[in-house]
């Protein structure tokens, strides 16, 4: 007589069920989907039983044809059925000849044949042999050059470092950030994190609390000054990310207390911290000082002094325009003043909305430089804006600010007070995008014989980063400033221009055109976010291409204020990708598809790619680990897979990312399910002015009302204007 089956045997017979825990080794079959930040992924894995299962979670670092140890829980998805929700995923060395060969061929420069040679030579010990001296072993392979061996060895070292870093971070729930830390610190990431756990806050998403877990586990005392200072520095960095240059004492103390679990920092500790600067403002109580990071305080003071000095100083040269030139270029009285300021004053500002003639003014200034034998430099914050500037001036060369400053992010600019930009006149377009850091670096490189003209739209979104120098320079009133108010007749024919000017003054844009207007602006409202998202995808992929002939990949752009939600950036990009290239070849370990639009989330200096650059995925060489991307002028750029962490989906992007470029057709998605704090008048105005020929505002009336009423986006803690006013 057979005994009744045990509970464990019944579970084994029935298979796993929702709620069951899982811990074990799996084989990675392929990556079905990965979020644009490279963290959350949907991966098909093979269990030890041979059954395939879908795993989801922070497992974007897992590579196809490798092994991993997963820890997680089975869950029942209402649409996709039973799947494995992973909390941790530790990459493991592959086993067996086939597994080892598949892993080795993913190393840059190795490929299938060379992987075969290595396995034939060393068998199952190949990993151990390579670990002793990777570069020497790769160099032994026939046909491998020194450069290829060095590149392969670097990738090998990075992957081994990932394993060690995983061991350090996994107990604290931070394993999903391994890839970003390797990209930031290289093979010494483990040592860097151990030496300064709070440096983990440099990685977006970790925050102070995550870094604090690692620090406390590494022996940092809960009441140590090091911990208090780290909390204060992190709080100020976060404030800078939201545009502030400082925080009032009360706001800083409240946030630091929260981070430290109720412990209130003493002002004496903050004053003693070398990374901080505590400034007592004469007009305020001594008990309510302003607290800065040291670098930010110094930059704000320096920039105020330099702007004030430029406004007081005599110009190095003065070559005013002639009446004949003003007539030839058909300039309005406002534009005449702006041209005169540029050619007779060291520092001047021009601001105006769409259709007010900023581009025509720049073209006129550029033309006037030639007969005066003045060397002009045209600059813009982004590559796309620089190319537009070149087109607007009939071919005058323009470049990004970073390129003009010979500035690689993370390093010191090559141009500064000791090596200024070689030019008589520097014109900076889209100057409203300049943060305190970028503006300080730019002004430092303006020599005593150079005039600087800042052109921008004061009503656009303030810059990403601390401060709003362009706006505060205007606010201080210390330099000649021209506000272009006249909207030219040709621009008045566009409903887009009319909508932008209405939004700027807090009014709802009109739905119907006037007799003299062309209908290039539409409003499409739906109360349901799901229905709105459905409509937006159909409009972008079907109706606009059919009715206007625009390429839905290269000439249509979706903009939204937040990443999450059905009407958010991530979901809209995923749906656009599915519609436009869902059946296309998967590349870069399955993360992207051929034909997919992507955008850079940071600069890639080694490949001269600026932050915010748009590409379309052209193809990939999986053997060599190279991704081929087409930029907006049709050039093909090669990018190694290891740099692909800097890419995310671009069919839909944030308005901040879109600032600085224009595109034929723009759909602005603005729904009441979006967080109210992210929806503002400046955001809506900036989004609408990105459209060249067609703009559709897709959302609901409640969100539009919120946007028009919210002017808080310009409210930033900054004392630049105050400092300039006090110095003049």
XYZ file of C-alpha atoms in Angstrom:
728
model
C 0.000 0.000 0.000
C 1.477 3.356 -1.041
C 1.881 6.135 1.542
C -0.062 9.360 1.018
C 2.041 11.992 -0.791
C 3.641 14.632 1.377
C 2.787 18.351 1.028
C 6.138 18.911 -0.697
C 5.432 16.089 -3.167
C 2.002 17.541 -3.897
C 3.599 20.947 -4.585
C 6.180 19.324 -6.869
C 3.486 17.423 -8.755
C 1.337 20.536 -9.089
C 4.234 22.818 -10.015
C 4.838 26.245 -8.565
C 1.935 28.458 -7.576
C 1.487 32.183 -7.090
C 3.087 33.217 -3.818
C 5.724 30.446 -3.786
C 9.295 31.602 -3.225
C 12.048 30.785 -5.698
C 15.796 30.598 -5.300
C 17.959 28.767 -7.791
C 19.978 28.757 -10.978
C 18.434 29.484 -14.365
C 19.636 29.754 -17.934
C 18.933 33.062 -19.694
C 17.205 32.226 -22.982
C 16.569 35.748 -24.291
C 15.511 39.203 -23.168
C 11.984 39.951 -24.331
C 11.836 43.579 -23.161
C 13.968 45.996 -21.163
C 13.125 49.440 -19.814
C 14.962 52.350 -21.346
C 17.126 52.833 -18.252
C 18.372 49.251 -18.616
C 17.066 48.128 -15.225
C 13.599 46.497 -15.318
C 13.370 43.696 -17.852
C 11.206 40.806 -19.027
C 13.464 37.795 -19.599
C 12.698 34.225 -20.673
C 14.668 31.828 -18.483
C 15.074 28.049 -18.382
C 14.580 26.397 -14.991
C 16.629 23.403 -13.849
C 13.647 21.226 -14.802
C 14.039 22.341 -18.424
C 10.814 24.360 -18.334
C 10.886 27.886 -19.744
C 9.465 30.644 -17.572
C 9.119 34.413 -17.891
C 11.041 36.340 -15.227
C 10.446 40.031 -14.553
C 12.179 42.551 -12.313
C 15.506 44.448 -11.998
C 17.279 41.949 -14.250
C 18.229 44.079 -17.267
C 21.902 43.211 -16.679
C 21.368 39.527 -17.551
C 22.731 38.539 -20.954
C 21.400 35.947 -23.387
C 22.945 32.450 -23.205
C 24.320 32.969 -19.682
C 23.407 31.556 -16.274
C 22.189 33.384 -13.207
C 21.062 32.772 -9.639
C 17.584 34.250 -9.164
C 15.780 35.031 -5.929
C 12.129 35.962 -6.148
C 8.496 34.923 -5.914
C 6.057 33.380 -8.352
C 3.175 35.671 -9.228
C 0.088 35.318 -11.397
C -0.209 38.012 -14.041
C -3.813 38.537 -15.164
C -2.773 38.641 -18.825
C 0.462 36.625 -19.083
C -0.158 33.938 -16.481
C 2.365 32.555 -13.985
C 5.736 34.291 -14.003
C 8.730 34.758 -11.751
C 9.073 38.157 -10.076
C 12.802 38.396 -9.390
C 14.242 40.515 -6.570
C 17.871 39.555 -7.163
C 19.745 38.198 -10.175
C 23.401 37.260 -9.808
C 25.174 36.470 -13.104
C 27.094 33.168 -13.004
C 29.849 31.755 -15.154
C 28.420 29.468 -17.833
C 28.993 25.741 -17.637
C 29.632 23.199 -20.394
C 31.525 23.740 -23.621
C 28.567 25.260 -25.471
C 27.764 27.685 -22.674
C 31.389 28.783 -22.295
C 31.752 29.273 -26.051
C 28.540 31.342 -26.249
C 29.770 33.577 -23.426
C 33.244 34.071 -24.893
C 31.956 35.057 -28.318
C 30.112 38.023 -26.739
C 33.456 39.557 -25.728
C 34.330 42.389 -28.188
C 36.809 41.231 -30.821
C 36.534 37.508 -29.986
C 33.579 36.141 -31.937
C 32.682 32.524 -32.609
C 35.892 31.181 -34.210
C 38.211 32.688 -31.611
C 35.945 31.454 -28.826
C 36.305 27.956 -30.316
C 40.101 28.321 -30.262
C 40.103 29.317 -26.584
C 37.824 26.454 -25.554
C 39.886 23.969 -27.593
C 43.072 25.183 -25.916
C 41.930 25.353 -22.269
C 38.664 23.446 -22.005
C 36.636 23.980 -18.833
C 39.543 25.898 -17.221
C 39.404 28.704 -19.788
C 37.827 31.258 -17.418
C 40.425 30.641 -14.722
C 43.259 30.966 -17.248
C 41.923 34.221 -18.708
C 41.436 35.693 -15.212
C 45.202 35.458 -14.558
C 46.102 37.830 -17.414
C 43.209 38.599 -19.807
C 45.122 40.796 -22.230
C 48.004 38.324 -22.591
C 45.643 35.397 -23.238
C 43.591 37.287 -25.821
C 46.784 38.418 -27.530
C 47.830 34.777 -27.961
C 44.876 34.198 -30.279
C 45.886 34.234 -33.909
C 44.911 37.439 -35.687
C 44.126 39.444 -32.542
C 45.854 42.833 -32.506
C 47.097 44.604 -29.403
C 44.207 47.066 -29.614
C 41.631 44.268 -29.894
C 43.227 42.340 -27.033
C 43.160 45.463 -24.838
C 39.500 46.123 -25.629
C 38.536 42.502 -24.935
C 40.519 42.521 -21.682
C 38.774 45.706 -20.543
C 35.357 44.172 -21.170
C 36.443 40.986 -19.389
C 37.602 42.983 -16.356
C 34.356 44.950 -16.274
C 32.272 41.783 -16.283
C 34.323 40.209 -13.492
C 34.046 43.442 -11.502
C 30.275 43.248 -11.920
C 30.265 39.910 -10.091
C 32.197 41.331 -7.113
C 30.044 44.455 -6.986
C 26.890 42.347 -7.090
C 28.029 40.487 -3.980
C 28.496 43.801 -2.159
C 25.210 45.418 -3.182
C 22.716 42.535 -3.444
C 22.134 42.233 0.343
C 20.933 45.846 0.338
C 18.593 45.519 -2.638
C 20.846 47.561 -4.935
C 22.024 44.852 -7.330
C 20.140 46.411 -10.247
C 22.556 49.366 -10.219
C 25.646 47.249 -10.847
C 25.840 48.119 -14.545
C 25.626 51.867 -13.951
C 28.299 51.775 -11.256
C 30.636 49.841 -13.529
C 30.043 52.443 -16.232
C 30.801 55.188 -13.694
C 33.825 53.708 -11.894
C 35.058 50.892 -14.149
C 36.795 47.831 -12.715
C 37.523 49.654 -9.440
C 33.829 50.156 -8.639
C 33.929 47.826 -5.620
C 36.859 49.704 -4.081
C 35.219 53.065 -4.793
C 31.973 52.033 -3.110
C 33.759 50.616 -0.076
C 35.873 53.771 0.326
C 32.886 56.119 0.030
C 29.478 54.376 0.211
C 27.696 57.729 0.006
C 29.097 58.227 -3.506
C 26.360 55.770 -4.492
C 23.989 58.744 -4.426
C 25.633 59.895 -7.669
C 23.664 57.144 -9.413
C 20.070 58.229 -10.177
C 17.597 56.088 -8.274
C 19.774 54.955 -5.369
C 19.355 57.999 -3.148
C 20.683 58.590 0.329
C 18.695 55.831 2.040
C 20.095 53.109 -0.242
C 23.652 54.379 0.129
C 23.151 54.684 3.881
C 22.365 50.965 4.164
C 25.692 50.116 2.551
C 27.526 52.689 4.687
C 26.068 51.449 7.987
C 26.827 47.843 7.014
C 30.396 48.948 6.231
C 30.897 50.331 9.747
C 29.880 53.996 9.474
C 28.508 55.052 12.898
C 24.849 56.202 12.931
C 25.770 59.394 14.808
C 28.921 60.190 12.837
C 29.508 63.628 11.333
C 30.341 61.862 8.095
C 26.778 60.560 7.899
C 25.231 63.950 8.732
C 27.372 65.704 6.127
C 26.512 63.084 3.519
C 22.787 63.586 4.180
C 23.144 67.371 3.867
C 25.211 67.179 0.669
C 22.747 64.723 -0.883
C 19.817 66.983 0.045
C 21.470 69.970 -1.611
C 22.332 67.953 -4.719
C 18.707 66.891 -5.005
C 17.673 70.524 -4.584
C 20.044 71.478 -7.418
C 18.469 68.786 -9.598
C 15.178 70.637 -9.027
C 16.738 73.970 -9.984
C 17.756 75.480 -6.647
C 21.238 76.780 -5.902
C 20.680 76.724 -2.121
C 18.139 75.782 0.541
C 16.976 77.888 3.474
C 18.068 76.409 6.798
C 14.581 75.201 7.726
C 14.025 73.279 4.483
C 17.456 71.662 4.668
C 17.134 70.657 8.330
C 13.694 69.148 7.772
C 14.878 66.957 4.898
C 18.120 65.896 6.620
C 16.141 64.965 9.735
C 13.915 62.756 7.597
C 16.899 61.048 5.981
C 18.553 60.401 9.348
C 15.441 58.899 10.884
C 14.623 61.802 13.202
C 18.114 62.913 14.194
C 18.397 66.687 13.842
C 21.740 67.971 12.614
C 23.411 70.787 14.514
C 24.219 73.981 12.643
C 27.749 73.726 14.013
C 28.141 70.423 12.156
C 26.930 71.974 8.914
C 29.181 75.022 9.301
C 32.169 72.741 9.877
C 31.499 70.613 6.804
C 34.080 71.471 4.108
C 31.619 70.573 1.328
C 29.054 73.164 2.490
C 28.811 76.949 2.698
C 26.467 78.633 5.182
C 25.634 82.207 4.131
C 23.923 84.660 6.439
C 21.881 87.151 4.426
C 21.866 90.709 5.864
C 18.142 91.163 5.233
C 17.246 87.940 7.056
C 17.506 86.687 10.624
C 20.892 85.157 11.555
C 18.869 82.080 12.493
C 17.735 81.632 8.900
C 20.884 81.367 6.737
C 21.086 80.047 3.176
C 23.013 76.795 2.800
C 24.868 75.898 -0.400
C 27.203 73.246 -1.605
C 30.595 74.933 -1.625
C 31.126 74.771 -5.398
C 27.644 76.099 -6.151
C 28.066 79.085 -3.811
C 31.416 79.976 -5.378
C 29.972 79.650 -8.901
C 26.989 81.887 -8.131
C 29.182 84.584 -6.559
C 31.728 84.404 -9.400
C 29.083 84.634 -12.143
C 27.363 87.609 -10.471
C 30.685 89.440 -10.224
C 31.629 88.671 -13.823
C 28.238 89.713 -15.239
C 28.361 92.926 -13.191
C 31.896 93.679 -14.383
C 30.924 93.089 -18.031
C 27.925 95.402 -17.658
C 30.068 98.199 -16.143
C 33.120 97.800 -18.352
C 33.868 99.638 -21.551
C 33.624 97.544 -24.734
C 36.873 96.481 -26.365
C 35.472 97.716 -29.671
C 32.392 99.535 -30.922
C 31.180 99.154 -34.500
C 27.542 100.244 -34.598
C 25.348 99.391 -37.577
C 24.814 101.943 -40.324
C 21.367 103.146 -41.315
C 21.866 101.481 -44.691
C 22.513 98.115 -43.042
C 19.436 98.471 -40.856
C 17.350 99.234 -43.935
C 18.801 96.369 -45.985
C 17.965 93.838 -43.301
C 14.491 95.340 -42.753
C 14.794 95.428 -38.970
C 12.072 96.617 -36.588
C 12.913 99.289 -33.993
C 13.323 96.540 -31.360
C 15.656 94.555 -33.608
C 17.672 97.687 -34.400
C 18.258 98.232 -30.686
C 19.341 94.607 -30.281
C 21.835 94.811 -33.170
C 23.252 98.086 -31.856
C 23.687 96.594 -28.367
C 25.504 93.563 -29.767
C 27.946 95.678 -31.785
C 28.616 98.304 -29.133
C 28.300 96.601 -25.707
C 30.275 93.777 -24.089
C 27.167 91.969 -22.867
C 23.586 92.122 -24.130
C 20.418 90.054 -23.999
C 17.641 89.399 -26.517
C 14.429 87.578 -25.584
C 11.215 86.861 -27.453
C 8.658 84.202 -28.230
C 7.966 82.345 -31.474
C 7.540 84.479 -34.579
C 9.162 87.592 -33.080
C 12.230 87.547 -35.317
C 15.037 86.136 -33.158
C 16.298 84.025 -36.059
C 16.194 86.928 -38.534
C 18.040 89.075 -36.032
C 20.784 86.470 -35.646
C 21.127 86.229 -39.421
C 21.450 90.027 -39.702
C 24.097 90.163 -36.988
C 26.059 87.400 -38.670
C 25.973 89.285 -41.988
C 27.150 92.531 -40.377
C 30.265 90.891 -38.959
C 31.865 90.199 -42.348
C 32.390 93.810 -43.551
C 33.664 94.707 -40.073
C 36.155 91.860 -40.181
C 34.751 90.546 -36.906
C 35.204 86.883 -36.073
C 31.860 85.502 -34.909
C 31.082 82.275 -33.030
C 27.526 80.926 -33.013
C 26.804 78.573 -30.112
C 23.838 76.579 -28.812
C 23.309 74.138 -25.916
C 22.485 71.168 -28.192
C 23.754 69.830 -31.500
C 20.307 70.052 -33.049
C 19.934 73.710 -32.048
C 23.411 74.436 -33.430
C 22.513 72.892 -36.806
C 19.312 74.943 -36.894
C 21.383 78.057 -36.194
C 23.652 77.262 -39.143
C 20.641 76.829 -41.427
C 19.093 80.099 -40.239
C 22.257 82.074 -40.992
C 22.760 80.646 -44.489
C 25.601 78.369 -43.506
C 27.502 80.292 -40.819
C 29.209 77.571 -38.747
C 27.617 76.924 -35.352
C 28.546 74.441 -32.664
C 27.528 73.284 -29.208
C 28.737 75.174 -26.161
C 30.551 72.071 -24.932
C 32.440 71.732 -28.203
C 33.419 75.403 -28.227
C 34.686 75.051 -24.657
C 36.489 71.793 -25.509
C 34.615 70.407 -22.528
C 34.254 66.692 -21.921
C 31.619 66.076 -19.197
C 33.271 65.120 -15.945
C 36.451 66.974 -16.855
C 37.589 70.611 -16.796
C 36.800 72.701 -19.903
C 39.730 73.277 -22.214
C 38.686 76.913 -22.679
C 38.655 79.317 -19.696
C 40.122 82.643 -18.503
C 43.608 81.541 -19.496
C 42.530 80.183 -22.894
C 39.396 82.075 -23.968
C 37.292 81.420 -27.065
C 38.963 83.116 -30.009
C 36.260 85.438 -31.330
C 35.184 89.074 -31.409
C 31.492 88.263 -31.002
C 29.942 85.178 -29.396
C 26.198 84.668 -29.915
C 24.493 81.997 -27.807
C 21.058 80.806 -28.938
C 18.547 79.015 -26.638
C 20.294 80.723 -23.699
C 17.342 80.008 -21.384
C 18.680 76.426 -21.248
C 21.931 77.497 -19.532
C 22.271 76.217 -15.971
C 24.569 77.880 -13.448
C 27.331 75.360 -14.182
C 27.218 75.734 -17.973
C 26.825 79.510 -17.836
C 29.785 79.863 -15.489
C 31.993 77.790 -17.791
C 30.852 79.747 -20.852
C 31.397 83.203 -19.348
C 34.813 82.155 -18.027
C 35.873 81.551 -21.636
C 34.738 84.982 -22.875
C 37.913 87.033 -23.149
C 38.212 90.805 -22.481
C 38.116 91.581 -26.226
C 34.943 89.592 -26.919
C 31.297 90.677 -26.878
C 28.681 88.181 -25.657
C 25.056 88.124 -26.842
C 22.569 85.810 -25.123
C 19.406 85.039 -27.102
C 16.525 83.014 -25.735
C 12.905 82.781 -24.723
C 12.461 83.776 -21.093
C 9.064 82.044 -20.966
C 10.416 78.577 -21.784
C 11.206 76.005 -19.128
C 14.153 76.946 -16.925
C 17.284 74.835 -17.407
C 17.880 71.333 -16.127
C 20.239 71.979 -13.225
C 20.698 74.710 -10.629
C 19.761 78.318 -11.225
C 18.243 80.206 -14.161
C 20.998 82.658 -15.173
C 19.307 83.906 -18.347
C 16.109 84.860 -16.525
C 17.962 86.366 -13.568
C 20.210 88.446 -15.796
C 17.067 89.990 -17.278
C 15.481 90.326 -13.835
C 18.522 92.144 -12.435
C 18.248 94.776 -15.168
C 21.997 95.441 -15.290
C 22.601 94.810 -19.007
C 20.881 96.157 -22.139
C 17.973 93.828 -22.823
C 15.618 93.834 -25.799
C 12.257 92.088 -25.575
C 10.921 91.249 -29.021
C 7.141 91.626 -28.812
C 6.111 92.122 -32.447
C 4.837 88.914 -34.054
C 5.509 89.053 -37.784
C 2.677 88.640 -40.245
C 3.926 85.334 -41.625
C 4.162 83.921 -38.088
C 0.692 85.261 -37.246
C -0.710 82.904 -39.880
C 0.274 79.942 -37.713
C -2.127 78.746 -35.013
C 0.909 77.232 -33.269
C 2.349 80.721 -32.727
C -1.025 82.014 -31.558
C -1.420 79.089 -29.161
C 2.055 79.668 -27.720
C 1.424 83.348 -27.050
C -1.952 82.566 -25.466
C -0.375 79.962 -23.174
C 2.400 82.420 -22.242
C -0.218 84.804 -20.834
C -2.188 82.062 -19.086
C -5.003 81.779 -21.625
C -6.327 78.606 -23.200
C -5.357 78.297 -26.884
C -8.137 78.622 -29.435
C -9.559 75.512 -31.064
C -10.551 77.238 -34.324
C -8.415 79.414 -36.626
C -9.137 83.018 -37.469
C -9.640 84.053 -41.091
C -5.925 84.802 -41.594
C -4.628 81.697 -39.821
C -3.676 78.320 -41.202
C -4.867 75.377 -39.137
C -1.678 73.760 -37.831
C -2.762 73.413 -34.187
C -5.403 71.001 -32.867
C -6.812 70.123 -29.454
C -7.903 66.535 -28.815
C -9.479 65.800 -25.414
C -10.404 62.427 -23.886
C -11.374 61.927 -20.241
C -9.889 58.418 -20.006
C -6.091 58.142 -20.003
C -6.360 54.729 -21.659
C -8.558 56.070 -24.463
C -6.277 59.069 -24.873
C -3.213 56.843 -25.217
C -5.012 54.728 -27.836
C -5.892 57.850 -29.816
C -2.400 59.324 -29.588
C -0.799 56.170 -30.994
C -3.281 56.040 -33.859
C -2.828 59.749 -34.657
C 0.975 59.466 -34.596
C 1.328 56.248 -36.585
C -1.620 56.449 -38.988
C -3.429 59.768 -39.310
C -0.476 62.186 -39.414
C 1.503 60.106 -41.960
C -1.607 59.650 -44.111
C -2.833 63.269 -44.028
C 0.459 65.185 -43.889
C 3.027 62.739 -45.284
C 5.313 62.995 -42.245
C 7.568 60.055 -41.389
C 6.208 58.785 -38.026
C 9.714 57.815 -36.872
C 11.775 60.849 -37.885
C 9.234 63.659 -38.214
C 6.687 62.984 -35.470
C 7.514 63.437 -31.790
C 5.441 62.659 -28.692
C 6.097 64.739 -25.570
C 4.809 64.065 -22.045
C 5.585 65.427 -18.560
C 6.198 62.138 -16.725
C 7.535 58.633 -17.330
C 4.988 56.502 -15.480
C 1.378 55.704 -16.283
C -0.549 54.640 -19.387
C -0.181 58.157 -20.799
C 3.424 58.434 -19.635
C 6.657 58.476 -21.617
C 7.604 54.821 -21.067
C 4.229 53.357 -22.017
C 3.762 55.607 -25.044
C 7.251 54.825 -26.350
C 6.661 51.090 -25.912
C 3.395 51.275 -27.841
C 4.912 53.385 -30.626
C 7.764 50.897 -30.900
C 5.334 48.007 -31.137
C 3.341 49.752 -33.871
C 6.284 50.981 -35.949
C 8.922 48.273 -35.522
C 7.428 45.539 -33.352
C 8.342 42.781 -35.806
C 11.788 44.184 -36.600
C 15.048 42.490 -35.665
C 16.032 42.685 -31.997
C 19.533 44.033 -31.436
C 21.879 44.873 -28.551
C 20.977 41.706 -26.625
C 17.306 42.251 -27.458
C 17.066 45.658 -25.833
C 16.320 47.612 -29.026
C 14.740 46.943 -32.392
C 15.922 48.024 -35.818
C 14.023 51.198 -36.740
C 13.489 52.250 -33.126
C 13.985 55.907 -32.199
C 16.303 56.408 -29.212
C 17.689 59.395 -27.310
C 20.836 59.772 -25.218
C 20.396 60.350 -21.476
C 23.956 61.617 -21.014
C 26.898 62.670 -23.142
C 29.165 59.991 -24.610
C 32.452 61.909 -24.973
C 34.473 59.098 -26.553
C 32.093 59.147 -29.505
C 31.401 62.915 -29.593
C 27.713 62.370 -28.798
C 25.923 65.036 -26.759
C 23.236 64.474 -24.151
C 19.751 64.584 -25.723
C 20.831 63.460 -29.211
C 18.163 61.588 -31.195
C 18.996 58.507 -33.274
C 17.209 55.742 -35.155
C 18.614 52.235 -34.699
C 19.994 51.144 -38.061
C 21.574 47.742 -37.372
C 23.948 45.882 -35.066
C 26.879 43.508 -35.183
C 26.205 41.108 -32.333
C 29.578 39.386 -32.831
C 31.554 42.600 -32.417
C 29.098 44.167 -29.965
C 28.501 47.272 -32.090
C 25.265 49.230 -32.495
C 24.836 51.360 -35.639
C 22.690 54.482 -35.258
C 21.409 57.028 -37.782
C 21.356 60.650 -36.600
C 18.938 63.380 -37.704
C 21.051 64.342 -40.733
C 21.351 60.776 -42.017
C 24.881 60.042 -40.772
C 25.605 56.568 -39.376
C 27.320 56.453 -35.980
C 28.861 53.351 -34.389
C 28.320 52.778 -30.668
C 29.650 49.830 -28.635
C 27.034 47.846 -26.727
C 28.652 48.856 -23.443
C 27.712 52.487 -24.145
C 24.085 51.614 -24.904
C 23.214 52.239 -21.249
C 23.178 55.909 -22.260
C 20.246 55.278 -24.640
C 16.537 55.147 -23.903
C 13.465 55.107 -26.098
C 12.818 58.300 -28.030
C 9.411 57.966 -29.691
C 8.078 59.788 -26.638
C 10.331 61.921 -24.473
C 10.174 64.587 -21.784
C 9.705 68.237 -22.652
C 13.024 69.022 -20.964
C 14.779 66.583 -23.307
C 13.057 68.172 -26.308
C 14.077 71.707 -25.353
C 16.575 73.019 -27.861
C 15.221 71.266 -30.937
C 12.235 71.579 -33.252
C 10.484 68.860 -35.234
C 7.784 68.982 -37.960
C 4.940 67.357 -36.003
C 4.572 67.322 -32.217
C 1.899 65.670 -30.070
C 1.850 67.117 -26.547
C 0.271 64.615 -24.146
C -1.093 66.357 -21.044
C -3.597 64.458 -18.898
C -4.983 64.923 -15.395
C -3.480 61.561 -14.389
C -0.050 63.208 -14.694
C 1.370 64.489 -11.402
C 0.142 68.103 -10.941
C 3.582 69.330 -9.841
C 5.036 68.237 -13.204
C 2.468 70.137 -15.262
C 3.174 73.854 -15.663
C 2.588 76.796 -17.991
C 6.265 76.905 -18.956
C 6.259 73.195 -19.753
C 3.204 73.478 -22.005
C 4.571 76.600 -23.714
C 7.931 74.934 -24.341
C 6.278 71.782 -25.674
C 4.043 73.632 -28.132
C 6.947 75.746 -29.441
C 8.872 72.592 -30.402
C 6.466 72.087 -33.328
C 7.433 73.481 -36.738
C 4.429 72.580 -38.913
C 1.866 70.683 -36.841
C 1.025 70.553 -33.135
C -1.656 68.485 -31.419
C -2.462 69.056 -27.751
C -3.847 65.715 -26.554
C -5.228 65.539 -23.028
C -8.161 66.796 -21.007
C -9.501 70.159 -19.875
C -8.497 69.629 -16.249
C -4.828 69.110 -17.124
C -4.840 72.152 -19.423
C -6.290 74.268 -16.626
C -3.651 73.048 -14.200
C -0.869 73.804 -16.640
C -2.058 77.339 -17.337
C -2.446 78.092 -13.622
C 0.868 76.628 -12.452
C 3.749 79.098 -12.761
C 5.813 77.480 -9.993
C 8.326 76.011 -12.462
C 10.181 79.330 -12.409
C 10.296 79.510 -8.599
C 13.833 78.564 -7.641
C 16.007 79.354 -4.642
C 18.781 81.408 -6.216
C 20.502 84.702 -5.310
C 22.211 85.464 -8.610
C 19.927 88.405 -9.461
C 20.240 89.837 -5.926
C 24.011 89.629 -6.080
C 24.171 91.363 -9.480
C 21.864 94.176 -8.335
C 24.037 94.752 -5.271
C 27.203 95.010 -7.352
C 26.050 97.638 -9.872
